[in-house]
Amino acid sequence: MNPIFPRLVVASLLVFALAPAVAARKGQTKPPHDVGVPFTLDAGRILLDVEFRKPDGGARRALAWFNMGMTALVLAKPLFRELQIDRGEPLRLQIAGAALEAAADEVTDGDGGFAAPSFAHLFAPRPVEAMLPASLLRDYRVGIDYRRRIFELTRGGEGAPEGVAAPFALNEKTGFATVSVSIAGQSFPFVIDAGSGYSWMRGAVLKQWLVAHPDWRRAEGAVGLANNNMLDYAFEKEGIVARLPEIAVGPVIVKDVGVLGTAPVLGALDGLVGDIFWDNWQKSATSAVVGWLGGNVLGHFKLTLDYPNRISYWRAESAPDPHDLDQIGVTLVRRDARYFIGGLVRPAGNGTTPGPAVEGVAPGDELVGVGSFDARGAGKAALLAALAGKPGEMRLLRLERNGLPFEASAPVLDLR
């Protein structure tokens, strides 16, 4: 086995466990008052309009992905050079009234490649140019109001925020916040990750749960927002979608929680070396973890993370949607501005996994459109919305195979 291969796969899956975390920063200033700025939600992921400071003192605005599940501070190459980070200039930026600074050697140069995400793959046509880790804000109380789409930084020390309190363990270097989640009477460690649109977990652990609770199984193959990365690996294509009837984060009860249990990155070889993805990713947490809680859980709360005191506050604003994954049964792979069928989702029934729910479609086919919606050049969220609907509704898929166009009809699955 090529020893480099696992590293490349892990990097492609956006693992930053081995990347340098953002270290202590000079010149951090707390906002003069509590400040909130709007954010954009893209397929459950938080995008902030950030003001970077150029060496000449001018401002440069850019769209940045706030990612609590990765450690590196990443800039796209053009922005990296425009801010002269390559010449040793420190990175200076302002978020919600707080002035932040990071040394040049703490910033990753690149958009794609080893230990850097491909922003175009994840967000195009949105022009995302940066990724900001939670460690950048660990001196603050961070509020994420999903209902109002407001991102807040507060000084703390002014009384407890609204919501039910749940403590978390903090890796001070990486900013990873881990909470204890109770599921079926047992406690499991999960990282809070607003950078992911959906909750993922170790597939091996989920399989153990499904032995005792086969009715939790929903499908084989990532679908909808659970199809988070859209990479051509078994990781998503052979993952298991399940719906947990109830979880508890401390005293906070959340019902109808969807999760994707990932398949082994290296197939059978993972059994020899461990779970290469999770075993590396969890190095950025305080201890071993089972998975992360993503936007499908967090998005129903105003979530406040008091990093200095290591307490999270959860104010419920809506109930989880048990139909959040109801869509056409395909796992998608994105290549540049085009989407391809990576796999056919096999919906579960009575603990079994019958055949695919889409006929006449095969892995490798390009998904050109859904009805009148054109998939080429479309954003991930828009395409998933076109594929979604009420269970049993039919969708016309426009596809190409070997350059020849064809059509297929498929039903929206019921994955509640």
Short mmCIF file of C-alpha atoms in Angstrom, two decimals:
data_model
loop_
_atom_site.label_atom_id
_atom_site.label_comp_id
_atom_site.label_asym_id
_atom_site.label_seq_id
_atom_site.Cartn_x
_atom_site.Cartn_y
_atom_site.Cartn_z
CA MET A 1 0.00 0.00 0.00
CA ASN A 2 1.31 3.45 -0.88
CA PRO A 3 1.87 5.13 2.51
CA ILE A 4 1.00 8.52 1.02
CA PHE A 5 -2.44 7.40 -0.16
CA PRO A 6 -4.22 7.54 3.22
CA ARG A 7 -2.86 11.05 3.76
CA LEU A 8 -4.16 12.20 0.40
CA VAL A 9 -7.58 10.69 1.04
CA VAL A 10 -7.78 12.27 4.46
CA ALA A 11 -6.76 15.63 3.02
CA SER A 12 -9.37 15.33 0.29
CA LEU A 13 -11.96 14.76 2.99
CA LEU A 14 -10.86 18.01 4.61
CA VAL A 15 -9.09 16.57 7.61
CA PHE A 16 -6.94 19.15 9.36
CA ALA A 17 -5.92 17.13 12.38
CA LEU A 18 -2.28 17.33 11.32
CA ALA A 19 -2.37 20.95 10.16
CA PRO A 20 -1.02 23.61 12.54
CA ALA A 21 -3.68 25.20 14.68
CA VAL A 22 -3.88 28.95 14.95
CA ALA A 23 -1.69 29.90 17.90
CA ALA A 24 -2.09 32.70 20.42
CA ARG A 25 -2.68 35.97 18.67
CA LYS A 26 -1.24 39.39 19.26
CA GLY A 27 -3.43 42.43 19.27
CA GLN A 28 -6.78 40.76 19.87
CA THR A 29 -9.25 43.34 21.06
CA LYS A 30 -12.64 42.70 22.48
CA PRO A 31 -15.56 44.46 20.83
CA PRO A 32 -16.57 47.65 22.65
CA HIS A 33 -20.08 46.30 22.94
CA ASP A 34 -22.00 43.22 21.94
CA VAL A 35 -22.04 43.15 18.16
CA GLY A 36 -23.99 40.97 15.76
CA VAL A 37 -23.43 40.64 12.03
CA PRO A 38 -25.54 38.73 9.51
CA PHE A 39 -24.34 35.46 8.06
CA THR A 40 -25.34 33.39 5.06
CA LEU A 41 -26.38 29.78 5.49
CA ASP A 42 -25.28 27.60 2.57
CA ALA A 43 -26.42 23.97 2.84
CA GLY A 44 -26.28 24.36 6.60
CA ARG A 45 -22.79 25.93 6.63
CA ILE A 46 -22.04 29.40 7.98
CA LEU A 47 -20.51 32.02 5.66
CA LEU A 48 -19.39 35.39 7.03
CA ASP A 49 -18.63 38.64 5.21
CA VAL A 50 -15.24 39.43 6.75
CA GLU A 51 -13.15 42.60 6.51
CA PHE A 52 -9.44 41.88 6.09
CA ARG A 53 -6.87 44.66 6.52
CA LYS A 54 -4.30 45.15 3.78
CA PRO A 55 -0.71 46.18 4.61
CA ASP A 56 -1.43 49.72 3.36
CA GLY A 57 -4.31 50.01 5.82
CA GLY A 58 -7.04 49.52 3.25
CA ALA A 59 -9.92 47.11 3.66
CA ARG A 60 -10.51 43.94 1.65
CA ARG A 61 -13.83 42.17 2.13
CA ALA A 62 -14.16 38.45 1.48
CA LEU A 63 -16.60 35.64 2.11
CA ALA A 64 -15.29 33.26 4.78
CA TRP A 65 -16.46 29.86 5.97
CA PHE A 66 -16.64 29.61 9.77
CA ASN A 67 -15.61 26.04 10.47
CA MET A 68 -15.51 24.73 14.03
CA GLY A 69 -14.40 21.27 12.88
CA MET A 70 -11.07 22.18 11.29
CA THR A 71 -7.93 23.66 12.75
CA ALA A 72 -6.24 25.60 9.96
CA LEU A 73 -6.79 29.23 9.03
CA VAL A 74 -6.90 29.05 5.22
CA LEU A 75 -6.87 31.76 2.55
CA ALA A 76 -7.29 31.25 -1.17
CA LYS A 77 -3.99 31.88 -2.95
CA PRO A 78 -4.93 35.26 -4.52
CA LEU A 79 -6.13 36.64 -1.18
CA PHE A 80 -3.05 35.23 0.58
CA ARG A 81 -0.83 37.20 -1.79
CA GLU A 82 -2.96 40.34 -1.85
CA LEU A 83 -2.64 40.56 1.93
CA GLN A 84 1.12 39.87 1.56
CA ILE A 85 1.06 36.96 3.95
CA ASP A 86 3.69 35.38 1.69
CA ARG A 87 5.97 38.32 2.58
CA GLY A 88 5.55 37.78 6.30
CA GLU A 89 2.78 40.30 6.92
CA PRO A 90 0.46 39.24 9.77
CA LEU A 91 -3.15 38.50 8.99
CA ARG A 92 -5.45 41.18 10.34
CA LEU A 93 -9.22 40.94 10.16
CA GLN A 94 -12.34 42.18 11.83
CA ILE A 95 -15.42 40.13 12.73
CA ALA A 96 -18.45 41.54 14.49
CA GLY A 97 -16.49 44.41 16.00
CA ALA A 98 -13.52 42.33 17.17
CA ALA A 99 -10.08 43.02 15.70
CA LEU A 100 -8.09 39.79 15.31
CA GLU A 101 -4.55 39.06 14.23
CA ALA A 102 -2.58 35.93 13.32
CA ALA A 103 1.09 35.53 12.43
CA ALA A 104 1.93 34.74 8.81
CA ASP A 105 3.18 31.24 9.65
CA GLU A 106 -0.22 30.41 11.16
CA VAL A 107 -2.03 30.92 7.85
CA THR A 108 -2.34 28.20 5.22
CA ASP A 109 -1.77 29.29 1.63
CA GLY A 110 -4.01 27.55 -0.81
CA ASP A 111 -7.40 26.66 -2.17
CA GLY A 112 -7.31 22.88 -2.54
CA GLY A 113 -4.39 20.48 -2.23
CA PHE A 114 -3.01 18.82 0.86
CA ALA A 115 -4.50 20.13 4.12
CA ALA A 116 -6.58 22.81 2.40
CA PRO A 117 -10.19 22.76 1.24
CA SER A 118 -11.24 23.42 -2.32
CA PHE A 119 -13.62 26.33 -1.86
CA ALA A 120 -14.98 26.04 -5.40
CA HIS A 121 -15.80 22.36 -4.90
CA LEU A 122 -17.64 23.08 -1.67
CA PHE A 123 -19.30 26.43 -2.38
CA ALA A 124 -19.27 27.52 -6.05
CA PRO A 125 -20.78 29.68 -7.41
CA ARG A 126 -20.36 31.51 -4.08
CA PRO A 127 -16.90 33.17 -4.07
CA VAL A 128 -15.64 31.83 -0.74
CA GLU A 129 -12.00 32.84 -0.17
CA ALA A 130 -11.22 31.90 3.42
CA MET A 131 -11.83 29.40 6.18
CA LEU A 132 -11.80 30.58 9.79
CA PRO A 133 -11.39 28.04 12.63
CA ALA A 134 -12.98 28.31 16.06
CA SER A 135 -9.55 28.77 17.65
CA LEU A 136 -9.51 32.28 16.21
CA LEU A 137 -12.36 33.22 18.58
CA ARG A 138 -11.55 31.21 21.68
CA ASP A 139 -11.23 34.34 23.85
CA TYR A 140 -14.84 35.27 23.18
CA ARG A 141 -18.39 34.24 23.78
CA VAL A 142 -19.66 33.29 20.31
CA GLY A 143 -23.38 33.39 19.55
CA ILE A 144 -24.91 31.79 16.46
CA ASP A 145 -28.57 32.69 16.00
CA TYR A 146 -29.68 30.42 13.16
CA ARG A 147 -33.24 31.73 13.02
CA ARG A 148 -32.19 35.38 12.64
CA ARG A 149 -28.97 34.50 10.77
CA ILE A 150 -26.93 36.61 13.19
CA PHE A 151 -23.36 35.90 14.34
CA GLU A 152 -22.42 37.55 17.63
CA LEU A 153 -19.27 38.15 19.64
CA THR A 154 -19.73 39.25 23.22
CA ARG A 155 -17.39 40.18 26.02
CA GLY A 156 -18.80 37.75 28.55
CA GLY A 157 -18.99 38.45 32.25
CA GLU A 158 -22.38 40.10 31.86
CA GLY A 159 -24.58 37.26 33.04
CA ALA A 160 -25.37 33.94 31.43
CA PRO A 161 -26.77 33.92 27.89
CA GLU A 162 -30.26 32.68 27.19
CA GLY A 163 -30.67 28.93 26.86
CA VAL A 164 -29.99 25.70 28.66
CA ALA A 165 -26.37 25.28 29.73
CA ALA A 166 -24.24 22.29 28.78
CA PRO A 167 -20.50 22.16 29.54
CA PHE A 168 -17.96 21.24 26.89
CA ALA A 169 -14.34 20.13 26.85
CA LEU A 170 -12.09 22.50 24.91
CA ASN A 171 -8.85 21.86 23.10
CA GLU A 172 -7.36 25.31 23.60
CA LYS A 173 -4.98 24.96 20.69
CA THR A 174 -7.51 23.91 18.04
CA GLY A 175 -10.75 25.35 19.42
CA PHE A 176 -12.57 22.00 19.13
CA ALA A 177 -15.47 21.90 21.62
CA THR A 178 -16.65 18.42 22.65
CA VAL A 179 -19.96 17.75 24.40
CA SER A 180 -21.34 14.61 25.98
CA VAL A 181 -24.37 13.35 24.04
CA SER A 182 -26.74 10.82 25.59
CA ILE A 183 -28.19 8.28 23.13
CA ALA A 184 -30.33 5.35 24.27
CA GLY A 185 -29.09 5.71 27.82
CA GLN A 186 -25.37 5.88 27.03
CA SER A 187 -23.06 8.89 26.71
CA PHE A 188 -20.88 9.56 23.68
CA PRO A 189 -18.49 12.46 22.91
CA PHE A 190 -19.36 14.60 19.88
CA VAL A 191 -17.69 17.76 18.60
CA ILE A 192 -19.90 20.82 18.02
CA ASP A 193 -19.30 21.71 14.37
CA ALA A 194 -21.18 24.59 12.78
CA GLY A 195 -18.89 24.19 9.77
CA SER A 196 -20.72 21.06 8.65
CA GLY A 197 -24.26 21.10 7.31
CA TYR A 198 -25.07 17.65 8.69
CA SER A 199 -24.12 15.39 11.57
CA TRP A 200 -21.61 12.64 10.82
CA MET A 201 -20.30 9.83 12.99
CA ARG A 202 -18.20 6.71 12.98
CA GLY A 203 -19.93 4.10 10.84
CA ALA A 204 -18.62 1.25 12.98
CA VAL A 205 -20.31 2.71 16.07
CA LEU A 206 -23.57 3.34 14.21
CA LYS A 207 -23.62 -0.26 13.00
CA GLN A 208 -23.42 -1.41 16.61
CA TRP A 209 -26.41 0.76 17.48
CA LEU A 210 -28.40 -0.59 14.54
CA VAL A 211 -27.99 -4.16 15.77
CA ALA A 212 -30.00 -3.18 18.85
CA HIS A 213 -32.19 -0.64 17.04
CA PRO A 214 -32.70 -1.76 13.40
CA ASP A 215 -35.64 0.63 13.07
CA TRP A 216 -33.19 3.57 13.21
CA ARG A 217 -31.75 2.64 9.81
CA ARG A 218 -33.02 4.75 6.90
CA ALA A 219 -30.77 4.13 3.90
CA GLU A 220 -27.39 3.07 2.61
CA GLY A 221 -25.64 5.87 0.75
CA ALA A 222 -25.41 9.55 1.71
CA VAL A 223 -28.40 11.58 0.53
CA GLY A 224 -29.43 15.23 0.73
CA LEU A 225 -27.48 17.37 3.20
CA ALA A 226 -25.85 14.21 4.57
CA ASN A 227 -24.04 14.06 1.20
CA ASN A 228 -21.79 16.74 2.67
CA ASN A 229 -18.52 16.60 0.72
CA MET A 230 -19.63 15.08 -2.60
CA LEU A 231 -16.30 13.33 -3.10
CA ASP A 232 -15.87 10.12 -5.08
CA TYR A 233 -15.08 7.86 -2.14
CA ALA A 234 -16.91 5.01 -0.41
CA PHE A 235 -16.81 7.26 2.66
CA GLU A 236 -20.12 8.83 1.60
CA LYS A 237 -21.30 6.49 -1.15
CA GLU A 238 -21.42 3.48 1.17
CA GLY A 239 -22.25 5.31 4.38
CA ILE A 240 -25.39 4.54 6.39
CA VAL A 241 -28.12 7.11 7.02
CA ALA A 242 -29.98 6.67 10.30
CA ARG A 243 -32.46 8.69 12.30
CA LEU A 244 -32.07 8.74 16.06
CA PRO A 245 -35.42 9.22 17.82
CA GLU A 246 -33.85 11.34 20.55
CA ILE A 247 -30.51 12.63 21.78
CA ALA A 248 -29.64 14.73 24.80
CA VAL A 249 -26.84 17.30 24.97
CA GLY A 250 -26.65 17.65 28.72
CA PRO A 251 -30.25 18.55 29.65
CA VAL A 252 -31.10 19.64 26.07
CA ILE A 253 -33.38 17.14 24.31
CA VAL A 254 -33.33 16.97 20.49
CA LYS A 255 -35.67 14.63 18.63
CA ASP A 256 -35.55 13.08 15.13
CA VAL A 257 -31.83 13.56 14.59
CA GLY A 258 -30.44 12.37 11.27
CA VAL A 259 -26.84 11.13 11.09
CA LEU A 260 -24.53 9.68 8.46
CA GLY A 261 -22.37 6.81 9.63
CA THR A 262 -19.39 6.98 7.31
CA ALA A 263 -18.01 3.96 5.49
CA PRO A 264 -14.30 3.08 5.83
CA VAL A 265 -12.07 5.29 3.70
CA LEU A 266 -9.75 2.39 2.91
CA GLY A 267 -12.36 -0.36 2.86
CA ALA A 268 -11.17 -3.58 4.51
CA LEU A 269 -7.74 -2.04 5.12
CA ASP A 270 -9.27 0.31 7.66
CA GLY A 271 -9.81 -2.70 9.88
CA LEU A 272 -6.05 -3.22 9.99
CA VAL A 273 -4.99 0.36 10.68
CA GLY A 274 -8.08 1.70 12.43
CA ASP A 275 -10.57 4.25 11.10
CA ILE A 276 -8.14 6.48 9.19
CA PHE A 277 -10.50 9.44 8.91
CA TRP A 278 -11.91 9.63 12.43
CA ASP A 279 -8.74 8.50 14.20
CA ASN A 280 -6.86 11.40 12.61
CA TRP A 281 -9.61 14.00 12.83
CA GLN A 282 -10.22 13.41 16.54
CA LYS A 283 -6.60 14.33 17.34
CA SER A 284 -7.80 17.94 17.33
CA ALA A 285 -10.33 17.21 20.09
CA THR A 286 -9.54 16.69 23.77
CA SER A 287 -10.02 12.92 23.49
CA ALA A 288 -11.50 10.25 21.23
CA VAL A 289 -14.87 11.21 19.73
CA VAL A 290 -17.74 9.41 18.01
CA GLY A 291 -18.61 12.17 15.53
CA TRP A 292 -19.77 15.75 15.18
CA LEU A 293 -23.08 17.57 15.56
CA GLY A 294 -23.69 19.60 12.41
CA GLY A 295 -26.18 22.13 11.12
CA ASN A 296 -29.15 19.75 11.12
CA VAL A 297 -28.96 19.78 14.94
CA LEU A 298 -27.45 23.19 15.68
CA GLY A 299 -29.71 25.01 13.21
CA HIS A 300 -32.73 24.68 15.49
CA PHE A 301 -31.13 26.70 18.28
CA LYS A 302 -29.54 29.96 19.14
CA LEU A 303 -26.24 28.43 20.16
CA THR A 304 -23.83 30.33 22.38
CA LEU A 305 -20.35 29.02 23.12
CA ASP A 306 -18.67 30.66 26.08
CA TYR A 307 -15.12 29.60 25.27
CA PRO A 308 -13.39 31.12 28.32
CA ASN A 309 -15.78 29.31 30.68
CA ARG A 310 -16.30 26.23 28.48
CA ILE A 311 -20.07 26.27 28.62
CA SER A 312 -22.51 26.08 25.71
CA TYR A 313 -26.02 27.52 25.85
CA TRP A 314 -28.88 26.15 23.77
CA ARG A 315 -32.02 28.20 23.22
CA ALA A 316 -34.52 26.20 21.16
CA GLU A 317 -36.03 28.12 18.24
CA SER A 318 -37.60 25.37 16.13
CA ALA A 319 -38.14 21.62 16.05
CA PRO A 320 -35.99 19.36 13.87
CA ASP A 321 -37.57 18.39 10.56
CA PRO A 322 -37.87 14.59 10.25
CA HIS A 323 -38.25 15.05 6.48
CA ASP A 324 -34.94 16.92 6.07
CA LEU A 325 -33.47 14.15 3.88
CA ASP A 326 -36.52 13.41 1.73
CA GLN A 327 -35.20 13.61 -1.83
CA ILE A 328 -34.35 11.53 -4.90
CA GLY A 329 -32.21 8.56 -3.91
CA VAL A 330 -28.83 9.46 -5.39
CA THR A 331 -25.44 10.13 -3.81
CA LEU A 332 -23.75 12.91 -5.77
CA VAL A 333 -20.12 13.54 -6.67
CA ARG A 334 -19.08 17.04 -7.71
CA ARG A 335 -16.36 17.66 -10.28
CA ASP A 336 -15.68 21.31 -11.02
CA ALA A 337 -19.09 22.83 -11.84
CA ARG A 338 -20.74 19.50 -12.72
CA TYR A 339 -22.47 16.79 -10.73
CA PHE A 340 -22.31 13.03 -11.28
CA ILE A 341 -24.10 10.04 -9.84
CA GLY A 342 -21.72 8.58 -7.28
CA GLY A 343 -24.09 5.91 -6.05
CA LEU A 344 -27.72 4.89 -5.81
CA VAL A 345 -29.25 5.19 -2.36
CA ARG A 346 -30.81 1.98 -1.05
CA PRO A 347 -33.67 2.85 1.31
CA ALA A 348 -34.14 0.61 4.34
CA GLY A 349 -37.29 -1.19 5.37
CA ASN A 350 -37.83 -3.23 8.51
CA GLY A 351 -34.11 -3.35 9.16
CA THR A 352 -33.25 -4.55 5.67
CA THR A 353 -31.72 -2.77 2.72
CA PRO A 354 -33.58 -3.47 -0.55
CA GLY A 355 -32.49 -2.42 -4.02
CA PRO A 356 -31.96 1.14 -5.27
CA ALA A 357 -34.97 3.44 -5.56
CA VAL A 358 -33.87 4.96 -8.90
CA GLU A 359 -34.12 2.86 -12.06
CA GLY A 360 -32.24 3.39 -15.30
CA VAL A 361 -29.50 5.45 -13.66
CA ALA A 362 -25.95 4.25 -13.00
CA PRO A 363 -22.88 5.55 -11.15
CA GLY A 364 -20.87 7.78 -13.47
CA ASP A 365 -23.89 9.31 -15.20
CA GLU A 366 -23.84 13.10 -15.21
CA LEU A 367 -26.84 14.79 -13.64
CA VAL A 368 -27.51 17.60 -16.11
CA GLY A 369 -30.73 18.83 -14.55
CA VAL A 370 -33.86 18.16 -12.52
CA GLY A 371 -36.96 19.11 -14.49
CA SER A 372 -36.33 22.66 -15.71
CA PHE A 373 -33.52 23.21 -13.18
CA ASP A 374 -30.02 23.15 -14.68
CA ALA A 375 -27.45 21.38 -12.50
CA ARG A 376 -24.32 22.52 -14.33
CA GLY A 377 -22.87 25.50 -12.51
CA ALA A 378 -25.50 25.33 -9.77
CA GLY A 379 -24.70 25.58 -6.09
CA LYS A 380 -25.01 22.57 -3.84
CA ALA A 381 -27.94 23.92 -1.83
CA ALA A 382 -29.95 24.83 -4.93
CA LEU A 383 -29.46 21.40 -6.48
CA LEU A 384 -30.42 19.56 -3.31
CA ALA A 385 -33.56 21.70 -3.09
CA ALA A 386 -34.47 20.71 -6.66
CA LEU A 387 -34.07 17.02 -5.77
CA ALA A 388 -36.13 17.31 -2.57
CA GLY A 389 -39.89 17.19 -2.15
CA LYS A 390 -42.73 15.32 -0.54
CA PRO A 391 -42.34 11.54 -0.35
CA GLY A 392 -43.71 9.85 -3.45
CA GLU A 393 -43.48 12.91 -5.69
CA MET A 394 -41.78 12.19 -8.99
CA ARG A 395 -38.84 14.12 -10.39
CA LEU A 396 -37.61 14.09 -13.97
CA LEU A 397 -33.85 13.66 -14.06
CA ARG A 398 -31.95 14.86 -17.13
CA LEU A 399 -28.71 12.94 -17.50
CA GLU A 400 -25.84 12.16 -19.85
CA ARG A 401 -23.96 8.89 -20.29
CA ASN A 402 -20.95 8.75 -22.58
CA GLY A 403 -22.03 12.08 -24.05
CA LEU A 404 -25.55 10.88 -24.88
CA PRO A 405 -28.51 12.57 -23.15
CA PHE A 406 -31.34 10.59 -21.58
CA GLU A 407 -34.04 11.01 -18.96
CA ALA A 408 -35.25 9.04 -15.97
CA SER A 409 -38.09 9.50 -13.50
CA ALA A 410 -37.55 8.83 -9.81
CA PRO A 411 -39.61 9.20 -6.63
CA VAL A 412 -38.75 11.32 -3.61
CA LEU A 413 -37.86 8.95 -0.77
CA ASP A 414 -39.46 9.02 2.66
CA LEU A 415 -36.50 9.09 5.07
CA ARG A 416 -38.26 10.41 8.16
#
